[in-house]
Amino acid sequence: MTETQTLVLDAPTGKTGPDARAVLRAVLRAPIQARTWKQLVYVFTVFVIGMLAVCYLFFGFGGGLYASIFLIGIPILALVLLGARLWAKVYRALARDLLDTPVDAPPPYVSQPGFFGFLKSAFTDRASWRAVLFLFAQAVLGVVGGYLVLIVVAVTVFTALSPIPWVLFNPTNTDDNGVEHHSLAQFGSFYIDTWPRVLLMSAVGIICCFALPWLLRAVCWVHGLLTIALLSATARDRQLIELRASRRAAVEDSAATLRRVERDLHDGTQARLVTIAMALGRAEERISHGGDARDLIADAHANAKEALTELRELVRGIHPPALELGLEPALETLASRCAVPVELRVHLPQRPNPVIEAIAYFSVAELLTNVVKHANATSAWVSVVPTDAHTIAVAVRDNGIGGVLHPVDGEHVAGSGLSGLAARARAVDGTLTVQSPTGGPTVVTILLPTAGPR
């Protein structure tokens, strides 16, 4: 019976013991954790710069509104409004470094041309107005709230260390009867004037020191929420950033394609056409003198066929003719020409937008080129299947050495072109993901909307 009782009593203890120990360990370690000290520095810093921000808003907007009587205040107000962006940058840096809360910056300010364009851009800049609203909120949360928190911290620490000033400075208080008490503090007629009372007061302060980190965490949590709500990029801002990046990538891709076409035409096809013209000219001259020009005509004919082949390859690089028949026949042609065996699986209930087909084709071509050049693979698999009614997944897998990093998270393998593929996918509201552990296999998946970008 005793053993049974022991087992029953030990069962819940073993079940809840680790959780209770973890909570106790977290409470005891909180005052010495770097996170707590960083949060204390954050509260103090935003308290100081919050007072400066209040002065900035008061004198900036107050002076600007007063000077608006003379019209010069209007551009001053615009500059003050844009200056809030600099304050926002400071607060984002503080949140990142001290609160470990990274905040995406909104798109940079872009001014319209001309003086009135500058004013219009400044007064319609949403990020600046949100930053101003954040500074007003900091006047309450950062200055008033920070002051109260710092007072609580100072009183708590002083209480915990109260025996030291009680001994060193010998403080005295006189009661209503003229009796002096060796007391550091008093509560009505209750004086802290004996060692037991002083140690009790110190114990209360020490206990409060273990509660202070959780007060700091709560305050900094509110700061983090406010920073994310008002100083981070909104969904519209992120879409604008992606659109700008996609436009830049599209322009760069178009320029690279034009340079490649120009180089191929100049170095290849143009040179062959010049050779053909010279050969035909020499043949014409030889025929005019009664000679035999069949060898020159044969050379010109051979060069003409090679020029046609080069032009066909050049056109295929711009827009593969096989795509006219659909993505599956185009990928079959691409797979058959690959240097490593490729297993192809394509299942498309409905044909995607031509733009999506071209992106999928060139992405697979680039990825298969990477497999041949960098992966040391002996085989590859290409899959194009729908994930839902509006999206297709283009996946390329190889059995190579792996170790390819995601183009967003780090530098990819030299020459892999994954960053360009990711930018091309984002241009049509698609995504690119990479799974490539060291030793392989590498799987690159591109999700593309079948109807094209929204």
CSV table of C-alpha atoms in Angstrom, one decimal:
chain,number,residue,atom,x,y,z
A,1,MET,CA,0.0,0.0,0.0
A,2,THR,CA,2.8,2.3,0.8
A,3,GLU,CA,4.4,1.8,-2.6
A,4,THR,CA,1.1,2.4,-4.3
A,5,GLN,CA,0.6,5.6,-2.5
A,6,THR,CA,4.1,6.7,-3.3
A,7,LEU,CA,3.6,6.1,-7.0
A,8,VAL,CA,0.3,8.0,-7.0
A,9,LEU,CA,1.8,11.0,-5.2
A,10,ASP,CA,4.9,11.0,-7.4
A,11,ALA,CA,3.0,10.8,-10.7
A,12,PRO,CA,1.6,14.4,-10.6
A,13,THR,CA,4.8,15.7,-9.1
A,14,GLY,CA,6.8,14.3,-12.0
A,15,LYS,CA,4.3,15.7,-14.4
A,16,THR,CA,4.2,19.3,-13.1
A,17,GLY,CA,7.7,19.5,-11.6
A,18,PRO,CA,9.7,20.3,-14.7
A,19,ASP,CA,7.2,23.1,-15.6
A,20,ALA,CA,7.4,24.7,-12.1
A,21,ARG,CA,11.2,24.4,-12.2
A,22,ALA,CA,11.3,26.0,-15.6
A,23,VAL,CA,9.1,28.9,-14.4
A,24,LEU,CA,11.2,29.4,-11.3
A,25,ARG,CA,14.4,29.2,-13.3
A,26,ALA,CA,13.1,31.9,-15.7
A,27,VAL,CA,12.1,34.2,-12.8
A,28,LEU,CA,15.5,33.8,-11.1
A,29,ARG,CA,17.5,34.3,-14.3
A,30,ALA,CA,15.4,37.2,-15.6
A,31,PRO,CA,17.3,40.0,-13.7
A,32,ILE,CA,20.7,39.0,-15.1
A,33,GLN,CA,19.7,38.2,-18.7
A,34,ALA,CA,21.0,40.4,-21.4
A,35,ARG,CA,17.5,40.8,-22.7
A,36,THR,CA,16.4,42.6,-19.5
A,37,TRP,CA,19.3,45.0,-19.6
A,38,LYS,CA,18.8,45.8,-23.2
A,39,GLN,CA,15.1,46.5,-22.6
A,40,LEU,CA,16.1,48.8,-19.7
A,41,VAL,CA,18.5,50.7,-22.0
A,42,TYR,CA,15.6,50.9,-24.6
A,43,VAL,CA,13.2,52.4,-22.1
A,44,PHE,CA,15.8,54.9,-20.9
A,45,THR,CA,16.8,55.8,-24.5
A,46,VAL,CA,13.2,56.3,-25.8
A,47,PHE,CA,12.5,58.4,-22.7
A,48,VAL,CA,15.4,60.7,-23.5
A,49,ILE,CA,14.8,60.9,-27.3
A,50,GLY,CA,11.1,61.1,-26.7
A,51,MET,CA,11.6,64.4,-24.9
A,52,LEU,CA,13.6,65.6,-27.9
A,53,ALA,CA,10.9,64.4,-30.2
A,54,VAL,CA,8.3,66.3,-28.3
A,55,CYS,CA,10.4,69.5,-28.7
A,56,TYR,CA,10.8,68.7,-32.4
A,57,LEU,CA,7.1,68.4,-32.9
A,58,PHE,CA,6.3,71.5,-30.7
A,59,PHE,CA,8.8,73.9,-32.3
A,60,GLY,CA,8.6,72.3,-35.8
A,61,PHE,CA,4.9,72.3,-36.3
A,62,GLY,CA,4.3,75.3,-34.0
A,63,GLY,CA,6.9,77.4,-35.8
A,64,GLY,CA,5.8,76.1,-39.2
A,65,LEU,CA,2.2,76.9,-38.5
A,66,TYR,CA,3.1,80.4,-37.2
A,67,ALA,CA,5.4,81.0,-40.2
A,68,SER,CA,2.6,79.9,-42.6
A,69,ILE,CA,1.1,83.4,-42.2
A,70,PHE,CA,4.1,84.5,-44.4
A,71,LEU,CA,3.8,81.4,-46.7
A,72,ILE,CA,7.4,80.4,-45.8
A,73,GLY,CA,5.9,78.1,-43.2
A,74,ILE,CA,4.4,75.7,-45.7
A,75,PRO,CA,7.8,74.3,-47.0
A,76,ILE,CA,8.9,74.3,-43.3
A,77,LEU,CA,6.0,72.1,-42.4
A,78,ALA,CA,6.8,69.9,-45.3
A,79,LEU,CA,10.4,69.5,-44.1
A,80,VAL,CA,9.3,68.9,-40.6
A,81,LEU,CA,6.9,66.2,-41.9
A,82,LEU,CA,9.7,64.5,-43.9
A,83,GLY,CA,12.0,64.8,-40.9
A,84,ALA,CA,9.8,62.4,-39.0
A,85,ARG,CA,11.1,59.7,-41.4
A,86,LEU,CA,14.6,60.2,-39.8
A,87,TRP,CA,13.0,59.8,-36.3
A,88,ALA,CA,11.3,56.6,-37.5
A,89,LYS,CA,14.6,55.3,-38.8
A,90,VAL,CA,16.1,55.8,-35.3
A,91,TYR,CA,13.2,54.1,-33.6
A,92,ARG,CA,13.4,51.1,-36.0
A,93,ALA,CA,17.1,50.8,-35.3
A,94,LEU,CA,16.4,50.8,-31.5
A,95,ALA,CA,13.7,48.2,-31.9
A,96,ARG,CA,16.0,46.0,-34.0
A,97,ASP,CA,19.1,46.3,-31.8
A,98,LEU,CA,17.6,46.4,-28.3
A,99,LEU,CA,14.2,44.7,-28.6
A,100,ASP,CA,15.3,42.1,-31.2
A,101,THR,CA,12.3,43.2,-33.3
A,102,PRO,CA,13.3,43.8,-36.9
A,103,VAL,CA,10.9,46.2,-38.7
A,104,ASP,CA,10.7,46.5,-42.4
A,105,ALA,CA,11.2,50.1,-43.6
A,106,PRO,CA,8.6,51.6,-45.8
A,107,PRO,CA,9.5,52.6,-49.4
A,108,PRO,CA,11.9,55.6,-49.6
A,109,TYR,CA,10.4,59.0,-50.2
A,110,VAL,CA,10.2,60.0,-53.9
A,111,SER,CA,9.5,63.6,-54.7
A,112,GLN,CA,7.7,64.8,-57.8
A,113,PRO,CA,9.6,67.3,-59.9
A,114,GLY,CA,9.3,71.0,-59.1
A,115,PHE,CA,8.6,73.0,-56.0
A,116,PHE,CA,4.9,72.3,-55.9
A,117,GLY,CA,5.6,68.6,-56.7
A,118,PHE,CA,7.8,68.5,-53.7
A,119,LEU,CA,5.1,70.0,-51.5
A,120,LYS,CA,2.4,67.6,-52.8
A,121,SER,CA,4.7,64.6,-52.4
A,122,ALA,CA,5.6,65.6,-48.8
A,123,PHE,CA,2.1,66.3,-47.6
A,124,THR,CA,0.7,63.1,-49.2
A,125,ASP,CA,3.6,60.9,-47.9
A,126,ARG,CA,1.8,58.3,-45.8
A,127,ALA,CA,5.0,57.0,-44.1
A,128,SER,CA,5.8,60.5,-42.8
A,129,TRP,CA,2.3,61.0,-41.3
A,130,ARG,CA,2.5,57.6,-39.7
A,131,ALA,CA,5.9,58.6,-38.2
A,132,VAL,CA,4.4,61.8,-36.9
A,133,LEU,CA,1.6,59.9,-35.3
A,134,PHE,CA,4.2,57.6,-33.7
A,135,LEU,CA,6.1,60.5,-32.3
A,136,PHE,CA,2.9,61.8,-30.7
A,137,ALA,CA,2.3,58.4,-29.2
A,138,GLN,CA,5.9,58.4,-27.9
A,139,ALA,CA,5.1,61.6,-26.0
A,140,VAL,CA,2.8,59.5,-23.8
A,141,LEU,CA,4.3,56.0,-24.0
A,142,GLY,CA,8.0,56.9,-24.3
A,143,VAL,CA,8.1,60.0,-22.0
A,144,VAL,CA,5.4,59.6,-19.4
A,145,GLY,CA,5.4,55.8,-19.4
A,146,GLY,CA,9.2,55.7,-19.5
A,147,TYR,CA,9.4,58.1,-16.6
A,148,LEU,CA,7.1,56.0,-14.5
A,149,VAL,CA,9.0,52.8,-15.3
A,150,LEU,CA,12.3,54.4,-14.5
A,151,ILE,CA,11.0,55.7,-11.2
A,152,VAL,CA,9.8,52.2,-10.3
A,153,VAL,CA,13.2,50.7,-11.3
A,154,ALA,CA,15.1,53.3,-9.2
A,155,VAL,CA,12.8,52.9,-6.1
A,156,THR,CA,13.0,49.1,-6.4
A,157,VAL,CA,16.8,49.1,-6.6
A,158,PHE,CA,17.1,51.6,-3.8
A,159,THR,CA,14.8,49.5,-1.6
A,160,ALA,CA,16.9,46.4,-2.3
A,161,LEU,CA,20.1,48.2,-1.3
A,162,SER,CA,18.6,50.2,1.5
A,163,PRO,CA,20.8,48.7,4.3
A,164,ILE,CA,23.9,50.2,2.7
A,165,PRO,CA,22.8,53.9,2.8
A,166,TRP,CA,21.2,53.2,6.3
A,167,VAL,CA,24.6,52.2,7.6
A,168,LEU,CA,26.8,54.6,5.7
A,169,PHE,CA,24.8,57.9,5.9
A,170,ASN,CA,23.1,57.4,9.3
A,171,PRO,CA,19.8,59.0,8.2
A,172,THR,CA,17.5,60.3,11.0
A,173,ASN,CA,13.9,61.2,11.2
A,174,THR,CA,12.2,63.1,14.1
A,175,ASP,CA,8.7,62.1,15.1
A,176,ASP,CA,6.0,64.4,16.5
A,177,ASN,CA,7.3,64.0,20.0
A,178,GLY,CA,10.8,65.2,19.1
A,179,VAL,CA,12.3,61.7,19.3
A,180,GLU,CA,15.0,61.0,16.6
A,181,HIS,CA,14.9,57.7,14.8
A,182,HIS,CA,17.8,56.1,12.9
A,183,SER,CA,15.4,55.6,10.0
A,184,LEU,CA,15.8,55.6,6.2
A,185,ALA,CA,12.1,55.7,5.6
A,186,GLN,CA,8.8,55.9,7.5
A,187,PHE,CA,5.2,54.9,6.8
A,188,GLY,CA,3.1,57.1,9.0
A,189,SER,CA,4.3,56.4,12.6
A,190,PHE,CA,6.1,53.2,11.5
A,191,TYR,CA,9.9,53.9,11.2
A,192,ILE,CA,12.4,51.6,9.4
A,193,ASP,CA,14.9,52.1,12.2
A,194,THR,CA,16.0,48.6,13.2
A,195,TRP,CA,18.0,45.9,11.5
A,196,PRO,CA,15.0,43.5,11.2
A,197,ARG,CA,12.9,46.2,9.6
A,198,VAL,CA,15.7,47.3,7.3
A,199,LEU,CA,16.4,43.8,6.2
A,200,LEU,CA,12.7,43.2,5.7
A,201,MET,CA,12.5,46.3,3.5
A,202,SER,CA,15.5,45.1,1.6
A,203,ALA,CA,13.9,41.7,1.1
A,204,VAL,CA,10.8,43.3,-0.4
A,205,GLY,CA,13.0,45.3,-2.7
A,206,ILE,CA,14.9,42.2,-3.8
A,207,ILE,CA,11.6,40.3,-4.5
A,208,CYS,CA,10.5,43.3,-6.6
A,209,CYS,CA,13.8,43.2,-8.5
A,210,PHE,CA,12.7,39.7,-9.8
A,211,ALA,CA,9.4,41.2,-10.9
A,212,LEU,CA,11.0,44.2,-12.7
A,213,PRO,CA,12.0,42.3,-15.8
A,214,TRP,CA,8.4,41.3,-16.5
A,215,LEU,CA,7.3,44.9,-16.2
A,216,LEU,CA,10.0,45.9,-18.7
A,217,ARG,CA,8.9,43.0,-21.0
A,218,ALA,CA,5.3,44.2,-20.9
A,219,VAL,CA,6.3,47.9,-21.6
A,220,CYS,CA,8.7,46.9,-24.4
A,221,TRP,CA,6.0,44.6,-25.9
A,222,VAL,CA,3.7,47.6,-26.2
A,223,HIS,CA,6.6,49.6,-27.7
A,224,GLY,CA,7.2,46.8,-30.2
A,225,LEU,CA,3.6,46.6,-31.3
A,226,LEU,CA,3.4,50.4,-31.7
A,227,THR,CA,6.6,50.4,-33.8
A,228,ILE,CA,5.4,47.6,-36.0
A,229,ALA,CA,1.9,49.2,-36.4
A,230,LEU,CA,3.2,52.7,-37.4
A,231,LEU,CA,6.8,52.4,-38.6
A,232,SER,CA,6.8,49.2,-40.6
A,233,ALA,CA,6.0,48.8,-44.2
A,234,THR,CA,2.3,48.1,-44.8
A,235,ALA,CA,1.1,45.5,-47.2
A,236,ARG,CA,0.6,48.2,-49.8
A,237,ASP,CA,4.2,49.4,-49.2
A,238,ARG,CA,5.6,45.9,-49.5
A,239,GLN,CA,3.7,45.4,-52.7
A,240,LEU,CA,5.1,48.7,-54.0
A,241,ILE,CA,8.6,47.6,-53.1
A,242,GLU,CA,8.1,44.3,-54.8
A,243,LEU,CA,6.8,46.0,-57.9
A,244,ARG,CA,9.8,48.3,-58.0
A,245,ALA,CA,12.1,45.4,-57.6
A,246,SER,CA,10.3,43.4,-60.3
A,247,ARG,CA,10.3,46.4,-62.7
A,248,ARG,CA,14.1,46.8,-62.1
A,249,ALA,CA,14.6,43.1,-62.6
A,250,ALA,CA,12.5,43.2,-65.8
A,251,VAL,CA,14.4,46.2,-67.2
A,252,GLU,CA,17.8,44.5,-66.4
A,253,ASP,CA,16.6,41.2,-67.9
A,254,SER,CA,15.4,43.0,-71.0
A,255,ALA,CA,18.7,45.0,-71.3
A,256,ALA,CA,20.7,41.8,-70.9
A,257,THR,CA,18.6,40.0,-73.6
A,258,LEU,CA,19.1,42.9,-76.0
A,259,ARG,CA,22.8,42.9,-75.4
A,260,ARG,CA,23.0,39.2,-75.9
A,261,VAL,CA,20.9,39.4,-79.1
A,262,GLU,CA,23.1,42.3,-80.4
A,263,ARG,CA,26.3,40.4,-79.6
A,264,ASP,CA,25.1,37.2,-81.2
A,265,LEU,CA,24.0,39.0,-84.3
A,266,HIS,CA,27.2,41.0,-84.5
A,267,ASP,CA,29.6,38.2,-83.8
A,268,GLY,CA,27.8,35.4,-85.5
A,269,THR,CA,25.1,36.0,-88.0
A,270,GLN,CA,26.4,39.3,-89.3
A,271,ALA,CA,29.9,37.9,-89.8
A,272,ARG,CA,28.5,35.0,-91.8
A,273,LEU,CA,26.3,37.3,-94.0
A,274,VAL,CA,29.4,39.4,-94.8
A,275,THR,CA,31.2,36.2,-95.7
A,276,ILE,CA,28.4,35.1,-97.9
A,277,ALA,CA,28.3,38.5,-99.6
A,278,MET,CA,32.0,38.5,-100.3
A,279,ALA,CA,31.9,34.9,-101.6
A,280,LEU,CA,29.0,35.8,-103.9
A,281,GLY,CA,30.9,38.9,-105.1
A,282,ARG,CA,34.0,36.8,-105.9
A,283,ALA,CA,31.8,34.3,-107.6
A,284,GLU,CA,30.2,37.0,-109.7
A,285,GLU,CA,33.6,38.3,-110.7
A,286,ARG,CA,35.0,34.9,-111.5
A,287,ILE,CA,31.9,34.1,-113.7
A,288,SER,CA,32.3,37.4,-115.5
A,289,HIS,CA,35.8,36.3,-116.5
A,290,GLY,CA,34.6,32.9,-117.7
A,291,GLY,CA,35.9,31.0,-114.6
A,292,ASP,CA,34.3,28.2,-112.5
A,293,ALA,CA,32.7,29.6,-109.4
A,294,ARG,CA,30.9,26.5,-108.1
A,295,ASP,CA,33.2,26.2,-105.0
A,296,LEU,CA,32.5,29.8,-104.0
A,297,ILE,CA,28.8,29.3,-104.5
A,298,ALA,CA,28.9,26.1,-102.4
A,299,ASP,CA,30.7,27.9,-99.6
A,300,ALA,CA,28.1,30.7,-99.7
A,301,HIS,CA,25.4,28.1,-99.6
A,302,ALA,CA,26.9,26.4,-96.6
A,303,ASN,CA,27.4,29.7,-94.8
A,304,ALA,CA,23.8,30.6,-95.5
A,305,LYS,CA,22.5,27.4,-93.9
A,306,GLU,CA,24.7,28.0,-90.9
A,307,ALA,CA,23.5,31.5,-90.6
A,308,LEU,CA,19.9,30.2,-90.7
A,309,THR,CA,20.7,27.8,-87.9
A,310,GLU,CA,22.2,30.5,-85.8
A,311,LEU,CA,19.2,32.7,-86.4
A,312,ARG,CA,16.9,29.8,-85.5
A,313,GLU,CA,18.8,29.4,-82.2
A,314,LEU,CA,18.7,33.1,-81.6
A,315,VAL,CA,14.9,33.2,-82.1
A,316,ARG,CA,14.5,30.2,-79.8
A,317,GLY,CA,16.3,32.1,-77.1
A,318,ILE,CA,13.9,35.0,-77.4
A,319,HIS,CA,10.7,33.0,-77.8
A,320,PRO,CA,10.9,29.2,-78.4
A,321,PRO,CA,8.8,28.2,-81.3
A,322,ALA,CA,7.8,25.0,-79.4
A,323,LEU,CA,5.9,27.2,-77.0
A,324,GLU,CA,3.3,27.8,-79.7
A,325,LEU,CA,2.3,24.2,-79.2
A,326,GLY,CA,2.1,24.6,-75.4
A,327,LEU,CA,4.4,24.3,-72.4
A,328,GLU,CA,4.6,20.5,-72.4
A,329,PRO,CA,6.0,20.1,-75.9
A,330,ALA,CA,8.4,22.9,-75.3
A,331,LEU,CA,9.7,21.3,-72.1
A,332,GLU,CA,9.9,17.9,-73.9
A,333,THR,CA,12.2,19.5,-76.5
A,334,LEU,CA,14.2,21.2,-73.7
A,335,ALA,CA,14.6,17.9,-71.8
A,336,SER,CA,15.7,16.0,-74.8
A,337,ARG,CA,18.5,18.4,-75.4
A,338,CYS,CA,19.8,18.4,-71.8
A,339,ALA,CA,23.2,16.8,-71.2
A,340,VAL,CA,21.9,14.8,-68.2
A,341,PRO,CA,18.8,12.4,-68.4
A,342,VAL,CA,15.7,14.3,-67.5
A,343,GLU,CA,12.4,12.7,-66.4
A,344,LEU,CA,9.5,15.1,-67.2
A,345,ARG,CA,6.1,15.2,-65.7
A,346,VAL,CA,3.6,17.8,-66.9
A,347,HIS,CA,-0.1,17.8,-66.0
A,348,LEU,CA,-2.0,21.0,-66.9
A,349,PRO,CA,-5.8,20.8,-67.1
A,350,GLN,CA,-5.8,24.3,-68.6
A,351,ARG,CA,-3.2,26.1,-70.5
A,352,PRO,CA,-1.5,29.0,-68.6
A,353,ASN,CA,-1.1,32.5,-69.8
A,354,PRO,CA,1.6,32.8,-72.5
A,355,VAL,CA,3.7,35.0,-70.2
A,356,ILE,CA,3.5,32.4,-67.5
A,357,GLU,CA,4.5,29.7,-70.0
A,358,ALA,CA,7.5,31.7,-71.1
A,359,ILE,CA,8.6,32.3,-67.5
A,360,ALA,CA,8.2,28.6,-66.7
A,361,TYR,CA,10.1,27.5,-69.8
A,362,PHE,CA,13.1,29.8,-69.3
A,363,SER,CA,13.2,29.0,-65.6
A,364,VAL,CA,13.4,25.3,-66.3
A,365,ALA,CA,16.0,26.0,-68.9
A,366,GLU,CA,18.1,28.0,-66.5
A,367,LEU,CA,17.7,25.4,-63.7
A,368,LEU,CA,18.7,22.5,-66.0
A,369,THR,CA,21.7,24.5,-67.1
A,370,ASN,CA,22.7,24.9,-63.4
A,371,VAL,CA,22.2,21.1,-62.9
A,372,VAL,CA,24.7,20.5,-65.8
A,373,LYS,CA,27.2,23.1,-64.7
A,374,HIS,CA,27.2,23.1,-60.9
A,375,ALA,CA,25.3,20.1,-59.4
A,376,ASN,CA,27.5,17.2,-60.6
A,377,ALA,CA,24.2,15.4,-61.0
A,378,THR,CA,23.6,12.2,-63.1
A,379,SER,CA,19.8,12.8,-63.5
A,380,ALA,CA,17.1,15.4,-63.0
A,381,TRP,CA,13.4,15.5,-62.7
A,382,VAL,CA,11.1,18.3,-63.9
A,383,SER,CA,7.5,18.5,-62.7
A,384,VAL,CA,4.8,21.0,-63.7
A,385,VAL,CA,1.5,20.4,-61.9
A,386,PRO,CA,-1.3,22.6,-60.6
A,387,THR,CA,-1.4,23.3,-56.8
A,388,ASP,CA,-4.9,24.8,-57.0
A,389,ALA,CA,-7.3,26.3,-59.6
A,390,HIS,CA,-5.1,29.4,-60.1
A,391,THR,CA,-1.5,28.3,-59.5
A,392,ILE,CA,1.0,25.9,-61.0
A,393,ALA,CA,4.1,24.6,-59.3
A,394,VAL,CA,7.2,24.2,-61.5
A,395,ALA,CA,9.8,22.0,-59.7
A,396,VAL,CA,13.2,20.9,-60.8
A,397,ARG,CA,15.0,18.3,-58.8
A,398,ASP,CA,18.5,16.8,-59.2
A,399,ASN,CA,20.6,14.2,-57.4
A,400,GLY,CA,23.7,16.4,-57.2
A,401,ILE,CA,25.9,17.7,-54.4
A,402,GLY,CA,23.4,20.2,-53.0
A,403,GLY,CA,24.5,23.2,-50.9
A,404,VAL,CA,22.6,25.8,-52.9
A,405,LEU,CA,21.5,28.7,-50.7
A,406,HIS,CA,18.2,30.5,-51.1
A,407,PRO,CA,18.6,33.7,-53.1
A,408,VAL,CA,16.8,35.7,-50.3
A,409,ASP,CA,18.6,34.2,-47.3
A,410,GLY,CA,22.1,34.2,-48.6
A,411,GLU,CA,24.5,34.2,-51.6
A,412,HIS,CA,23.7,31.6,-54.1
A,413,VAL,CA,26.2,29.5,-56.0
A,414,ALA,CA,28.1,31.5,-58.5
A,415,GLY,CA,26.4,31.5,-61.9
A,416,SER,CA,23.2,29.9,-60.6
A,417,GLY,CA,21.0,32.8,-61.5
A,418,LEU,CA,18.5,32.0,-58.8
A,419,SER,CA,18.2,35.7,-57.8
A,420,GLY,CA,17.1,36.5,-61.4
A,421,LEU,CA,14.6,33.6,-61.4
A,422,ALA,CA,13.2,34.7,-58.1
A,423,ALA,CA,12.8,38.3,-59.3
A,424,ARG,CA,11.2,37.0,-62.5
A,425,ALA,CA,8.7,35.0,-60.5
A,426,ARG,CA,7.9,37.9,-58.2
A,427,ALA,CA,7.2,40.1,-61.2
A,428,VAL,CA,4.1,38.0,-61.8
A,429,ASP,CA,3.2,37.5,-58.1
A,430,GLY,CA,5.0,34.2,-57.9
A,431,THR,CA,7.5,32.7,-55.5
A,432,LEU,CA,10.7,30.7,-55.6
A,433,THR,CA,11.8,28.3,-52.9
A,434,VAL,CA,15.0,26.3,-52.6
A,435,GLN,CA,15.6,23.1,-50.7
A,436,SER,CA,19.3,22.0,-51.0
A,437,PRO,CA,20.9,20.3,-48.0
A,438,THR,CA,24.7,19.6,-48.4
A,439,GLY,CA,25.0,16.3,-50.2
A,440,GLY,CA,21.7,16.9,-52.1
A,441,PRO,CA,19.2,16.5,-53.4
A,442,THR,CA,18.4,20.0,-54.6
A,443,VAL,CA,14.8,20.9,-55.3
A,444,VAL,CA,13.8,24.3,-56.7
A,445,THR,CA,10.1,25.1,-56.7
A,446,ILE,CA,8.5,28.0,-58.5
A,447,LEU,CA,4.8,28.9,-57.9
A,448,LEU,CA,3.3,30.8,-60.7
A,449,PRO,CA,-0.3,32.1,-61.2
A,450,THR,CA,-1.8,30.5,-64.3
A,451,ALA,CA,-3.6,33.8,-65.3
A,452,GLY,CA,-0.6,36.0,-64.9
A,453,PRO,CA,0.0,38.9,-62.5
A,454,ARG,CA,-3.1,40.6,-60.9
